[in-house]
Amino acid sequence: TLDPMLIRWSDQEDPYTWTPSATNQAGSIRLSHGSEIITSIQTRQEIVAFTDQAVYSLQYVGPPYVWTSQLMGDNISVMGPNAVSLASGIVYWMGKDKFYMYDGRVQTLNCDLRRYVFQDINQLQNQQVFASTNEGFNEVWWFYCSANSYTIDKYVVFNYVENSWYYGTMARTAWLDSGTLPFPIAATYDHTLLNHEDGVDNLETGTAVAIDAYISSSEFDIGDGHNFGFVWRVLPDLTFSGSSSSPTPVVTMTLIPLQNSGSGAGKYDSDNVYKGSSYNITEEFTGQVYTRVRGRQLIFKVESNQVGTTWQLGAPRIDIRPDGRR
């Protein structure tokens, strides 16, 4: 009879001997917290096992007990059997309503996108959720089905070095990190294998398509929002190194003002930033962009949608001054 909370192991280096005796190391452990074992993952010197309510650490101790279990966390959830990943010796996983990590102790990850993810996820398709890593960029990825979808269509990423989160829309069914390969490989629903992080365009269909790339700040203000701010100049800090766009790569910088937190965007101003002449060491770009934007709060956005364009944002400067309270 299947016991969903029982872990068994065979004799050492003998996958055919499962009956314990005084002359072998076969045996079993029954976990106590939860109703079924969901998944497990091997780490540096232990195996981390997940039930539907708890996290256990399994460590090899040799005869006569062979393996011992230790409860590491209770009232802990895991989204599904593939929602766990190992990166830099730390275990990360998606729970039913939050994200966790285990580095010797169980911790809740501080996630800025928690509401965004868990208010738009199909919990009935939790078995499809899978985690993956992109070690080249210090990232852990989770792919999942949005609330109205029965197939994977969204992802959320945690960068464990920068301690930052980002998200997007993309349908993938499997992922293999680069390892000894030059690029991570992912699979699509039409049975195509794709190299990720290769090139600057979307070649999923075999034809280069521009990637709609952007980064946007949260709302910022001056003086805790008591005064309006007037922006009259922006000094971009961009590099287009690696771009092959013709005649020249370009991004658009946009300043979006808000009169107050709930007013919505007002009249915004945007301008293009082009690549200038190249030198052996540095690249020269638009020196400054003049604007006329006024708002109690502002959003700064940089975006591009051009084949062959890649860019990296440095530390742009915004000249802003107080401009009254009404």
PDB file of N, CA, C and O in Angstrom, residues 2 67 107 156 160 189 210 236 255:
ATOM      1  N   LEU A   2       0.581   2.179  -0.900  1.00  0.00           N
ATOM      2  CA  LEU A   2       1.375   3.392  -1.015  1.00  0.00           C
ATOM      3  C   LEU A   2       1.143   4.297   0.186  1.00  0.00           C
ATOM      4  O   LEU A   2       0.008   4.632   0.524  1.00  0.00           O
ATOM      5  N   TRP A  67      20.006   7.252   7.084  1.00  0.00           N
ATOM      6  CA  TRP A  67      19.522   8.615   6.805  1.00  0.00           C
ATOM      7  C   TRP A  67      18.682   9.097   7.989  1.00  0.00           C
ATOM      8  O   TRP A  67      17.924   8.329   8.576  1.00  0.00           O
ATOM      9  N   GLN A 107      13.514  30.761   4.884  1.00  0.00           N
ATOM     10  CA  GLN A 107      13.217  32.187   4.955  1.00  0.00           C
ATOM     11  C   GLN A 107      12.213  32.560   3.871  1.00  0.00           C
ATOM     12  O   GLN A 107      12.197  31.963   2.789  1.00  0.00           O
ATOM     13  N   VAL A 156       8.211  35.019 -13.724  1.00  0.00           N
ATOM     14  CA  VAL A 156       8.721  35.993 -12.767  1.00  0.00           C
ATOM     15  C   VAL A 156      10.147  35.577 -12.431  1.00  0.00           C
ATOM     16  O   VAL A 156      10.457  34.390 -12.354  1.00  0.00           O
ATOM     17  N   TYR A 160      19.253  37.055  -7.389  1.00  0.00           N
ATOM     18  CA  TYR A 160      19.674  36.891  -6.009  1.00  0.00           C
ATOM     19  C   TYR A 160      20.945  37.656  -5.669  1.00  0.00           C
ATOM     20  O   TYR A 160      21.325  37.717  -4.488  1.00  0.00           O
ATOM     21  N   TYR A 189       5.794  25.546 -27.010  1.00  0.00           N
ATOM     22  CA  TYR A 189       4.650  24.659 -27.190  1.00  0.00           C
ATOM     23  C   TYR A 189       4.593  24.051 -28.590  1.00  0.00           C
ATOM     24  O   TYR A 189       3.895  23.060 -28.801  1.00  0.00           O
ATOM     25  N   ALA A 210      12.051  42.470 -33.657  1.00  0.00           N
ATOM     26  CA  ALA A 210      12.547  43.338 -32.593  1.00  0.00           C
ATOM     27  C   ALA A 210      11.909  42.969 -31.262  1.00  0.00           C
ATOM     28  O   ALA A 210      10.723  42.631 -31.187  1.00  0.00           O
ATOM     29  N   PRO A 236      21.204  61.732 -20.598  1.00  0.00           N
ATOM     30  CA  PRO A 236      21.192  60.278 -20.736  1.00  0.00           C
ATOM     31  C   PRO A 236      22.565  59.677 -20.408  1.00  0.00           C
ATOM     32  O   PRO A 236      23.595  60.332 -20.533  1.00  0.00           O
ATOM     33  N   LEU A 255       9.371  60.909 -19.777  1.00  0.00           N
ATOM     34  CA  LEU A 255       9.041  61.362 -18.428  1.00  0.00           C
ATOM     35  C   LEU A 255       7.524  61.488 -18.346  1.00  0.00           C
ATOM     36  O   LEU A 255       6.910  62.250 -19.099  1.00  0.00           O
TER      37      LEU A 255
END
